[in-house]
CSV table of C-alpha atoms and ligand atoms in Angstrom, one decimal:
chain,number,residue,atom,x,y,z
A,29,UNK,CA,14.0,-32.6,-5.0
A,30,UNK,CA,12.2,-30.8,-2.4
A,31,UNK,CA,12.9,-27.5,-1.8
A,32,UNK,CA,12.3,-25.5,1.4
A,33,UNK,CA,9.1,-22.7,0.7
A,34,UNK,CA,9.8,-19.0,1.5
A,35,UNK,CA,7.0,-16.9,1.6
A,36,UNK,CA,8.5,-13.6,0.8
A,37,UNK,CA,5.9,-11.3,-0.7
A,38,UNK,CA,4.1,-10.3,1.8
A,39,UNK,CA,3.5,-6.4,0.3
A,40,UNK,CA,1.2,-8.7,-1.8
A,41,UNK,CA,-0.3,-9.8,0.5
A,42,UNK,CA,0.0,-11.7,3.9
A,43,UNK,CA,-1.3,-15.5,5.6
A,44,UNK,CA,-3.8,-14.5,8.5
A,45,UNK,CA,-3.1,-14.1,11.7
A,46,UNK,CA,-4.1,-17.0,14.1
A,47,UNK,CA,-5.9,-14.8,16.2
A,48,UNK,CA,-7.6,-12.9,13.2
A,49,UNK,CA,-8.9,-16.6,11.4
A,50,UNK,CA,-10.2,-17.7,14.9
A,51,UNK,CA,-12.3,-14.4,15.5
A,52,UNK,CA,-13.9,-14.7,12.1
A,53,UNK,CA,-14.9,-18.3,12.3
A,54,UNK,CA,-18.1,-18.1,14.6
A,55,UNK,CA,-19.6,-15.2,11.7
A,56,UNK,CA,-20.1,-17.6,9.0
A,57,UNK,CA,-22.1,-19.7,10.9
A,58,UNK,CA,-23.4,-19.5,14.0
A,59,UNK,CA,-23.0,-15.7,14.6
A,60,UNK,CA,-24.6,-14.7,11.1
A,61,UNK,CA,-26.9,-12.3,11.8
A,62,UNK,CA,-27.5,-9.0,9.6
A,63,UNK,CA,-25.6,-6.0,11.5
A,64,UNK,CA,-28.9,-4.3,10.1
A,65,UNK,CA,-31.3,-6.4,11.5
A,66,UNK,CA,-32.6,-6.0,15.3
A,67,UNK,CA,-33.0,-9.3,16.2
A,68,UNK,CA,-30.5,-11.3,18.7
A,69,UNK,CA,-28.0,-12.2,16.1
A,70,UNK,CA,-28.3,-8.9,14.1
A,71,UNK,CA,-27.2,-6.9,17.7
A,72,UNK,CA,-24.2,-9.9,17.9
A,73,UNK,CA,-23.2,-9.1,14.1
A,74,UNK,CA,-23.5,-5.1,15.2
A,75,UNK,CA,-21.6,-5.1,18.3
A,76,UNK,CA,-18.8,-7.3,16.7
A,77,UNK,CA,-18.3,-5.0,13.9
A,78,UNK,CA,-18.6,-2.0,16.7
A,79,UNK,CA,-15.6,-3.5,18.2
A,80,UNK,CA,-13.8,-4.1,15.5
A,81,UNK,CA,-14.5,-0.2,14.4
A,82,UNK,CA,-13.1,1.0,18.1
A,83,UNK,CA,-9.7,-1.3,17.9
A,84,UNK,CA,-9.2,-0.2,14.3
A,85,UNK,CA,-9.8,3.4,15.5
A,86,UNK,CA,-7.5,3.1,17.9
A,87,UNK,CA,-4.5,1.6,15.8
A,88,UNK,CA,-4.2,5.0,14.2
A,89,UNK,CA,-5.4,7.3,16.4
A,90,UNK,CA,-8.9,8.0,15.3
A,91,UNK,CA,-12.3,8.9,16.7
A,92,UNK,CA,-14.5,5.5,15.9
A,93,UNK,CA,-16.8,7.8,13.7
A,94,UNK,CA,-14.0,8.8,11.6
A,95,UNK,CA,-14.0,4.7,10.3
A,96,UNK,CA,-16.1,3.5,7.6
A,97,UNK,CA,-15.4,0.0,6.3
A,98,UNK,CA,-15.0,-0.7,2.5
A,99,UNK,CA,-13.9,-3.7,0.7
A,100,UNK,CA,-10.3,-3.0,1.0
A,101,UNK,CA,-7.6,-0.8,-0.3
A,102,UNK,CA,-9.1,0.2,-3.5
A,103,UNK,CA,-12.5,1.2,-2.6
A,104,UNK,CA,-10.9,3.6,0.0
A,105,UNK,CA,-8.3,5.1,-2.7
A,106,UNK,CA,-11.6,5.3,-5.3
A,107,UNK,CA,-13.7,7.2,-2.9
A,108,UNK,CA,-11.1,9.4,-1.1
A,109,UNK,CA,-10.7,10.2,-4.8
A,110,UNK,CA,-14.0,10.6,-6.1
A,111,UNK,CA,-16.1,11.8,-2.8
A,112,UNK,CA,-13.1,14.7,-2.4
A,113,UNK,CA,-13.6,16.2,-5.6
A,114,UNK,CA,-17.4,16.2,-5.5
A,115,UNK,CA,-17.3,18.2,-2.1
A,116,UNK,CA,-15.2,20.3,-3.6
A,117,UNK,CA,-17.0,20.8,-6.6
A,118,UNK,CA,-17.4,24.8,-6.5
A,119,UNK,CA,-14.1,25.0,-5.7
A,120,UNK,CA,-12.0,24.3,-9.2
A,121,UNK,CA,-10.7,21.0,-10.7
A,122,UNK,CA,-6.8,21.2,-9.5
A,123,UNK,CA,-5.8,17.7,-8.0
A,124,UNK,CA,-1.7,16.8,-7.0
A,125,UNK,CA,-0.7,13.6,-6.8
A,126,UNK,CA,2.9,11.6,-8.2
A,127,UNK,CA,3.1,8.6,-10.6
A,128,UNK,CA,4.6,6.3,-7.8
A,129,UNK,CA,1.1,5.7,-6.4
A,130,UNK,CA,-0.5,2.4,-6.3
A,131,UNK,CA,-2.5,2.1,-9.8
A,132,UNK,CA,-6.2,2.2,-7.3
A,133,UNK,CA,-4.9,5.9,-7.3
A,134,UNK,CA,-2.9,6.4,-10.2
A,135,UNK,CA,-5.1,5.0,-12.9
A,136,UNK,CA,-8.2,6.7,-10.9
A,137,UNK,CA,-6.8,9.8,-11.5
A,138,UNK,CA,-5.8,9.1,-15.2
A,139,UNK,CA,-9.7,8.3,-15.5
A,140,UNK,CA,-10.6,11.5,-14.0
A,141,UNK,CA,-7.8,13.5,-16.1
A,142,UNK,CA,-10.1,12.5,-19.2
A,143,UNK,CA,-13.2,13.8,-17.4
A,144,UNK,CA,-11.7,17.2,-17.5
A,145,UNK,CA,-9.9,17.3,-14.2
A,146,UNK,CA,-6.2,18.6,-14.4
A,147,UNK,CA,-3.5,17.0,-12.5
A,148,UNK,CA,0.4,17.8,-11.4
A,149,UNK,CA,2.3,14.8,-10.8
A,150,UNK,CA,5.0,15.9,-8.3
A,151,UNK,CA,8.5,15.1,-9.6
A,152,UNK,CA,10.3,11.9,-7.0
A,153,UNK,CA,13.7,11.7,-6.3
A,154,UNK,CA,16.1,9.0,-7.4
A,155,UNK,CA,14.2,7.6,-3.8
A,156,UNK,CA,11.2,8.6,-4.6
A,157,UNK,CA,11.3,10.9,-2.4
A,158,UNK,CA,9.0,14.6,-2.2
A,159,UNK,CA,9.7,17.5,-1.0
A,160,UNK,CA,7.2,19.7,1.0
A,161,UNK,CA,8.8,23.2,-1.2
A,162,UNK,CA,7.5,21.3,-4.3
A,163,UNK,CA,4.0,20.7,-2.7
A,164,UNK,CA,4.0,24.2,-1.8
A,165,UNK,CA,4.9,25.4,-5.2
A,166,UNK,CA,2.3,23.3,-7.4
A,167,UNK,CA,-1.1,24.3,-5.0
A,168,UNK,CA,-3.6,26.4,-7.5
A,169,UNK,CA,-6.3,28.9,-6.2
A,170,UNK,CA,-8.5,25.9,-8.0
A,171,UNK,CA,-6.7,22.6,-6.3
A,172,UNK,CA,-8.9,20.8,-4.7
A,173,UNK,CA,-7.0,17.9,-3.4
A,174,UNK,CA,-3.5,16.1,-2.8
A,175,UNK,CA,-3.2,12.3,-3.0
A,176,UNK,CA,0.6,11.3,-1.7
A,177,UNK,CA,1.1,7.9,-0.4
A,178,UNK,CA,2.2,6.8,3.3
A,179,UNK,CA,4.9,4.4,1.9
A,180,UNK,CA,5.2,3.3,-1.5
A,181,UNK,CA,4.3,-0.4,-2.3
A,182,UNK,CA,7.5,-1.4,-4.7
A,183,UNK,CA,10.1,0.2,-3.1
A,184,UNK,CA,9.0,0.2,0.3
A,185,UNK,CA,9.7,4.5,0.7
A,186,UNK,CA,8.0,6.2,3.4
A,187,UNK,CA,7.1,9.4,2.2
A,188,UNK,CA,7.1,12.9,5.1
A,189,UNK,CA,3.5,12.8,5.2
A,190,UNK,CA,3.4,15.0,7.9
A,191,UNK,CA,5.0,17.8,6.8
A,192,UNK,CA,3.5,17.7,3.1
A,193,UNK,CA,0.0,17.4,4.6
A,194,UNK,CA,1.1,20.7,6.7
A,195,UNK,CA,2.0,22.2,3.2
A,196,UNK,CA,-1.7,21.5,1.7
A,197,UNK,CA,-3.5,22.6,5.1
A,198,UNK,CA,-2.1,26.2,5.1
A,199,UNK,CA,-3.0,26.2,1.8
A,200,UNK,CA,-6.5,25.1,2.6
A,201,UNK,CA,-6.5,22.1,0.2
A,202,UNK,CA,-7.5,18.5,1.0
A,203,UNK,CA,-5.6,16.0,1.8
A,204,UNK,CA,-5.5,11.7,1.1
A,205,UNK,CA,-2.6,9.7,2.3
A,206,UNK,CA,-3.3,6.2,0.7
A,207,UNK,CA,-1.6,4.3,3.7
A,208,UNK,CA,-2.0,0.4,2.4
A,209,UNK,CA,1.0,-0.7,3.1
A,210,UNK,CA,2.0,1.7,6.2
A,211,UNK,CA,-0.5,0.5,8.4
A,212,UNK,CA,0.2,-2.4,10.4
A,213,UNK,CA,3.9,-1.9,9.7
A,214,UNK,CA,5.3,1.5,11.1
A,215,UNK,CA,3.4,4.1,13.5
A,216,UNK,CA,0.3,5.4,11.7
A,217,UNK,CA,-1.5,8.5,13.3
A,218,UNK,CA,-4.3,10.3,11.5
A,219,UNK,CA,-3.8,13.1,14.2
A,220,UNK,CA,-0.3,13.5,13.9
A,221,UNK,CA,-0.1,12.8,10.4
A,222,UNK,CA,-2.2,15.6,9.8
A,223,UNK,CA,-4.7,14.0,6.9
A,224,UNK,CA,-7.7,14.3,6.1
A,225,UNK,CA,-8.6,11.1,4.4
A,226,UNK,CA,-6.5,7.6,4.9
A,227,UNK,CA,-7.1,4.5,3.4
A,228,UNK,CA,-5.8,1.2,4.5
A,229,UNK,CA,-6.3,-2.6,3.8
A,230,UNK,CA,-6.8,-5.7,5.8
A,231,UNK,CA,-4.6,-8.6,4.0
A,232,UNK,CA,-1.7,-6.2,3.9
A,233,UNK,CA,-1.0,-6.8,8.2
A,234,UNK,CA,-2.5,-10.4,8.0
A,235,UNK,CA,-6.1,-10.0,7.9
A,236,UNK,CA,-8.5,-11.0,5.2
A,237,UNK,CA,-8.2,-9.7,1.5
A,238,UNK,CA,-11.4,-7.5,1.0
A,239,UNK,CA,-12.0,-5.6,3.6
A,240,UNK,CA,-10.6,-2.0,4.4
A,241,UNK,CA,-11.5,1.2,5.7
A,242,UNK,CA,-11.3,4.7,4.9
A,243,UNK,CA,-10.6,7.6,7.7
A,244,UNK,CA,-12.4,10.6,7.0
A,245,UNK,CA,-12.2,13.1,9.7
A,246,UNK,CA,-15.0,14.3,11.5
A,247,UNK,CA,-15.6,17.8,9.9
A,248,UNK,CA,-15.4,16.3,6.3
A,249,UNK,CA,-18.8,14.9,4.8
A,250,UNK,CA,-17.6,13.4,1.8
A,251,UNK,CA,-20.5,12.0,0.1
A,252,UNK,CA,-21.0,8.0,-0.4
A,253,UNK,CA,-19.4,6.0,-3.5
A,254,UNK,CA,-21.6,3.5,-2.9
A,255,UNK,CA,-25.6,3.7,-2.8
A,256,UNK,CA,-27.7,1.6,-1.8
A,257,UNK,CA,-29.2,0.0,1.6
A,258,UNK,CA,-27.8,3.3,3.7
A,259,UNK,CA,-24.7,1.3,6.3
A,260,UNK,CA,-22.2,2.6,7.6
A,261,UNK,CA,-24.3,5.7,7.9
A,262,UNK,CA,-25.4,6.2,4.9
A,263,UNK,CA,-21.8,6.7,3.3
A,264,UNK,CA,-21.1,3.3,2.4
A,265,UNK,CA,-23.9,0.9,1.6
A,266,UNK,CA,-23.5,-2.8,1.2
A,267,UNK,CA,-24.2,-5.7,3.6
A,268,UNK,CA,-21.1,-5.7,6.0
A,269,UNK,CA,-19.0,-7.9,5.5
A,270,UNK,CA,-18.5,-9.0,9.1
A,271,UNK,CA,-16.5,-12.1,9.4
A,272,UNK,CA,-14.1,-9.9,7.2
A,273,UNK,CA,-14.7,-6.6,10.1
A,274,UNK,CA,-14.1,-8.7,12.8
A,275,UNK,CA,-10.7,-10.4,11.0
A,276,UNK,CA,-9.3,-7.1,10.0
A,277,UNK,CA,-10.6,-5.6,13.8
A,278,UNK,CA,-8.3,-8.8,15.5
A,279,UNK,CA,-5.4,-8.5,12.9
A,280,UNK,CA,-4.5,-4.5,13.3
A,281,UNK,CA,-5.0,-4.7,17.1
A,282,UNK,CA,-2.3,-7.5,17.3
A,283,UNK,CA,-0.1,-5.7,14.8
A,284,UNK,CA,-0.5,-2.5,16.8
A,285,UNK,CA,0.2,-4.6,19.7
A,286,UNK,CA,3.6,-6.1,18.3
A,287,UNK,CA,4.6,-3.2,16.3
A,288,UNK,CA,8.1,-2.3,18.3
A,289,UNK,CA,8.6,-5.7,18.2
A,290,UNK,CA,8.0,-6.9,14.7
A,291,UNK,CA,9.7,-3.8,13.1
A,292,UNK,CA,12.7,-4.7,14.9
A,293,UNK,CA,12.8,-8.4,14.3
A,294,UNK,CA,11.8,-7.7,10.5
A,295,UNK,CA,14.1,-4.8,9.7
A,296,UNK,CA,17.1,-7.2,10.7
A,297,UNK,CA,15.6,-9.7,8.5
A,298,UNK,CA,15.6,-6.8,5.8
A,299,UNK,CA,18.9,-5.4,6.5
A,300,UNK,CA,20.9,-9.3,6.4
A,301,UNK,CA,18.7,-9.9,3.1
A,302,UNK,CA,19.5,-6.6,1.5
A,303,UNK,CA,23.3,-7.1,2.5
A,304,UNK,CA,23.7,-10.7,1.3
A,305,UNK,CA,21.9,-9.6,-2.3
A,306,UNK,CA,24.2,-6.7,-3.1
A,307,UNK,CA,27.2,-8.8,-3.1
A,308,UNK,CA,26.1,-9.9,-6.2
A,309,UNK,CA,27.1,-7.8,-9.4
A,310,UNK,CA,24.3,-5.8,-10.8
A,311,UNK,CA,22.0,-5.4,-7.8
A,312,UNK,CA,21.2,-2.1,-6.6
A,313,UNK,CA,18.9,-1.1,-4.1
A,314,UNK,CA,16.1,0.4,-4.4
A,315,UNK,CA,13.8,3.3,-2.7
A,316,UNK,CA,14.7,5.0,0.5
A,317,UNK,CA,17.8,3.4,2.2
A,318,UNK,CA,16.8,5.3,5.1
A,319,UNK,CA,13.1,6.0,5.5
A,320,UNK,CA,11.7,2.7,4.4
A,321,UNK,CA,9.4,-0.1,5.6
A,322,UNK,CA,10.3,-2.4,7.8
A,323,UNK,CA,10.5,-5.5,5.8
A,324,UNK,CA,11.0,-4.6,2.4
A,325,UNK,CA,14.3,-5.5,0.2
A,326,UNK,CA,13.7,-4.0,-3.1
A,327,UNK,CA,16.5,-4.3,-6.0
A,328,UNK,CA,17.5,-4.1,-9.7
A,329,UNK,CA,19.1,-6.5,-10.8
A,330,UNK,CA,21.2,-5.1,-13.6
A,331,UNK,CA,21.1,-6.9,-16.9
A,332,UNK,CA,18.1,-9.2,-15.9
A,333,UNK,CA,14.7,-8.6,-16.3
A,334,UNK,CA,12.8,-9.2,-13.1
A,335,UNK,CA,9.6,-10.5,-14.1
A,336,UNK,CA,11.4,-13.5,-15.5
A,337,UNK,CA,12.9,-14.3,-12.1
A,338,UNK,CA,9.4,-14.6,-10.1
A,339,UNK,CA,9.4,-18.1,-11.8
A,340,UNK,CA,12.5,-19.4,-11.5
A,341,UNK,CA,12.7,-18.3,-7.6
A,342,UNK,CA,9.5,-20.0,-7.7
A,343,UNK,CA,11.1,-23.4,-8.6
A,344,UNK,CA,12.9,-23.2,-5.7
A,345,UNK,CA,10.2,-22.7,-3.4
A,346,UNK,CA,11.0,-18.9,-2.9
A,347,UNK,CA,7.8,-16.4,-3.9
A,348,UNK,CA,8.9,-12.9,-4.3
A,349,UNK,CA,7.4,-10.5,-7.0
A,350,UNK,CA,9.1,-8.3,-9.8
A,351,UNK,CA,8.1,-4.7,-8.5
A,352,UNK,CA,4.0,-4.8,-7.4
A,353,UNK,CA,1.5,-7.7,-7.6
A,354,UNK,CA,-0.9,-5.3,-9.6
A,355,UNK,CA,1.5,-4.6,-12.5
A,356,UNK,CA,2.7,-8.3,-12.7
A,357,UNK,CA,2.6,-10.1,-16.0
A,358,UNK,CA,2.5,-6.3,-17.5
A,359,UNK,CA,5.9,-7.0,-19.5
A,360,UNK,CA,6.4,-3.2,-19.0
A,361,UNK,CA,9.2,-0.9,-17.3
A,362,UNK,CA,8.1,-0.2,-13.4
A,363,UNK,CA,5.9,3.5,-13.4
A,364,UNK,CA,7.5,3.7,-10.0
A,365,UNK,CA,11.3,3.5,-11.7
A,366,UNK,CA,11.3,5.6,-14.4
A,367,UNK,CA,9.7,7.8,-12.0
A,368,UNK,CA,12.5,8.0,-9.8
A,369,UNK,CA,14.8,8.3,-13.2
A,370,UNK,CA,15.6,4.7,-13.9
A,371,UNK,CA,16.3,3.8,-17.6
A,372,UNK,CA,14.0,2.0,-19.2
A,373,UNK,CA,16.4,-1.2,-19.0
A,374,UNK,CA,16.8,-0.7,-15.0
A,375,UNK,CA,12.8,-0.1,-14.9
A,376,UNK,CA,12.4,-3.8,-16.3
A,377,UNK,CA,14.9,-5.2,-13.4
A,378,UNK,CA,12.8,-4.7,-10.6
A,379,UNK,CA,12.9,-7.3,-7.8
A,380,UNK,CA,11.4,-7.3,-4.5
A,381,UNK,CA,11.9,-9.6,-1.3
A,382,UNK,CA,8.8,-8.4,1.1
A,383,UNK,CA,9.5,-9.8,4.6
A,384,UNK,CA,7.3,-10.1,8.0
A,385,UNK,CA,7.2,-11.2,11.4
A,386,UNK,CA,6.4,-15.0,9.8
A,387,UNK,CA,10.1,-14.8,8.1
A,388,UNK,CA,12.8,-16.2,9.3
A,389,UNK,CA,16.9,-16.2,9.3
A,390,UNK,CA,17.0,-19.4,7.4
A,391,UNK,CA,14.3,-17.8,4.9
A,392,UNK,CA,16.6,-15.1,4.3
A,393,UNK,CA,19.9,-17.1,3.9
A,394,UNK,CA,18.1,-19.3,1.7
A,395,UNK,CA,16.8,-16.9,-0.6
A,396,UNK,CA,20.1,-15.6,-0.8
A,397,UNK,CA,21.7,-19.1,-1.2
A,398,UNK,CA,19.5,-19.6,-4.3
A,399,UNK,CA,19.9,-16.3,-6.1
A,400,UNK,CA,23.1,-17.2,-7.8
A,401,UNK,CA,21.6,-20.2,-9.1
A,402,UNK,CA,17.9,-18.8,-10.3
A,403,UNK,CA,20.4,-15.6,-11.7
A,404,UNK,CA,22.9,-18.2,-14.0
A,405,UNK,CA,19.4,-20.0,-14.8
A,406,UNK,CA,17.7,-16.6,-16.2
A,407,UNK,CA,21.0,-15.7,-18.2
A,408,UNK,CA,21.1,-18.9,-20.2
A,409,UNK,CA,17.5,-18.6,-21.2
A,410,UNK,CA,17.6,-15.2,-22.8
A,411,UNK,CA,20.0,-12.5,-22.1
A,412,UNK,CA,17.9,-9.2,-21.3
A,413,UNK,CA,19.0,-7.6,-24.3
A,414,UNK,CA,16.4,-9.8,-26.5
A,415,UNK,CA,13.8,-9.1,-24.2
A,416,UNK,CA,13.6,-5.7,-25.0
A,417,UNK,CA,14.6,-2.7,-27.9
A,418,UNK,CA,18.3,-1.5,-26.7
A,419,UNK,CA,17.4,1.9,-29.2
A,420,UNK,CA,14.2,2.9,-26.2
A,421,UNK,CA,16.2,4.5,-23.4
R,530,PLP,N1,-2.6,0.9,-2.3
R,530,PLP,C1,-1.4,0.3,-2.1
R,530,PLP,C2,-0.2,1.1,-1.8
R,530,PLP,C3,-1.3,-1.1,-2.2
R,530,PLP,O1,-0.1,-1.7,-2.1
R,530,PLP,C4,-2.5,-1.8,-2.6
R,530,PLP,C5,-2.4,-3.3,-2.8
R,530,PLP,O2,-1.4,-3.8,-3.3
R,530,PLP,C6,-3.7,-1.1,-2.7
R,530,PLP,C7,-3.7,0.2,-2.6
R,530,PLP,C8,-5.0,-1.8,-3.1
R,530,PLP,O3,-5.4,-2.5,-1.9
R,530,PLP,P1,-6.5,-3.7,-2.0
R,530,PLP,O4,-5.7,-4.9,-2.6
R,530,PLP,O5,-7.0,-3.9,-0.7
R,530,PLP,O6,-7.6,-3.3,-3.0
């Protein structure tokens, strides 16, 4: 039997953008040159990755020498991280973050926590939601920096950056918003969202997996996480990675471009997939109903285990994820549920449809179609209850 394919995980990551493959072609080949070197083809490499720097710029409101490229998502969280606390040195060992943030933070900061640095994880709501009072409340005389995510990457919350940046300004603390899965999706602006540092990634808005960037503004110098050969001004060394520049350059200035337009074709994708899925007994949804991205439909499934459904909607063509692509194959409870108070049994159901502009109607009905199916499939293999010790929550 053949069954129709439904690319729905797209906060894993997304196919390239037409335009973004065709600009990236000519820089493995013919366009090669060294962005360092000053010959002909070195000043071609330069000036593309010059252009790439101003349309990324632009996308969220940025001065082009508040850019530096990395190799994507991680790298930004890592240094943001890392390059914070040693400018801040003198200043104490304090940092505030939550335990819904993607692991490139999370585990970061768990690293750093046995180096002696102390952290308060902000509580989340059942949405996983924070409030600005609670901000406001944990800042020390010695904190040094804040970490909150731009929109969280399993359940698809947007977090009120703007006001809890506000929160660790007045307070005179620094501030990271790790913005992976923001950017590209809903209006980003470093200026209005008050940051300091930013990190986002190109294959999240259909450019090329690694490659990324990190905004620092102007009046930080955060010192370099990488050493070496002195680009990108001496705070990130590393041959650039140009054809990946260039790809990531064409892929957030057609997102910015389309933005309106995509966020309202995709949030009625969302809202007819999260509608047809909670007809069926057991599924709750998940994350902000309100504040949310655009094309994420994230759900428990009560009494199944999500991670076991990933292959069986698999078999039917359909590729969706049990809660994020890093903790996959992890056979444990979702951080980001129990966080927002989830039970250790609801924390294993976690299922998540991630839609974008490439989606369609028929994808949606489909997926939707085949859930009863993939569900009655799952329970005859092993009810949840074997799967896990009833006596832990
Ligand atoms: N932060 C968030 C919120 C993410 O969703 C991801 C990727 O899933 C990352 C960071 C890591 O980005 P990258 O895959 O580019 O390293």
């Amino acid at each position: 039997m053949v069954f129709k394919k439904v690319y729905a995980d797209n906060a894993a990551t997304t196919a390239m953008s037409d335009s973004a493959f065709q600009t990236m072609i000519p820089y493995f080949k013919e366009s090669c040159g060294n962005p360092s070197a000053i010959h002909s083809m070195g000043i071609e490499a330069k000036n593309a990755t010059e252009d790439a720097r101003r349309k990324v710029a632009k996308a969220i409101g940025a001065r082009v020498n508040e850019i530096f490229f990395t190799s994507g998502g991680t790298e930004s969280d890592n240094w943001a991280l890392r390059g914070a606390l040693e400018l801040r040195r003198n200043k104490g060992r304090h940092i505030i973050t939550t335990e819904i943030e993607h692991s490139a933070v999370y585990k970061t900061v768990k690293r750093l926590e046995q180096d002696g640095y102390e952290m308060t994880y902000l509580p989340v709501d059942q949405y996983g939601q924070v409030r600005p009072e609670q901000l406001d409340e944990a800042i020390r005389d010695d904190t040094i920096l804040v970490s909150l995510m731009l929109a969280n990457n399993e359940i698809g919350t947007i977090l009120p950056i703007r006001k809890l940046s506000a929160v660790a300004r007045q307070r005179k603390v620094l501030f990271h918003t790790d913005a992976v899965q923001a950017v590209g999706h809903i209006p980003v602006n470093v200026q209005e969202l008050g940051v300091d540092m930013l990190s986002l990634s190109g294959h999240k808005f259909r450019g090329p997996k690694g490659i990324g960037a990190l905004y620092i503004n102007l009046k930080m110098h955060v010192p370099p996480l990488m050493i070496g050969g002195g680009q990108e001004k001496g705070r990130r060394s590393g041959t650039s990675n140009v054809p990946g520049i260039v790809g990531m350059g064409a892929a957030l200035d057609d997102a910015a471009e389309h933005l309106a337009e995509h966020s309202t074709y995709i949030t009625a994708l969302r809202d007819r997939l999260i509608d047809g899925v909670l007809k069926f007994p057991g599924a709750e949804l998940t994350g902000d109903p309100k504040n949310r991205l655009p094309g994420m439909a994230s759900f428990i499934i009560k009494g199944f285990e999500g991670e076991p459904l990933v292959p069986l909607l698999s078999e039917v063509g359909i590729c969706a994820s049990s809660g994020s692509a890093c903790s996959a194959g992890s056979g444990e409870p979702s951080r980001v549920l129990r966080a927002a108070g989830y039970s250790k049994k609801d924390a294993m159901s976690p299922l998540r449809f991630s839609l974008n502009e490439d989606n369609t109607i028929e994808d949606v009905d489909y997926i939707i179609a085949n859930l009863p199916s993939v569900l009655a499939k799952a329970a005859a293999i092993k009810p949840l209850s074997v799967f896990i010790n009833l006596d832990d929550y």
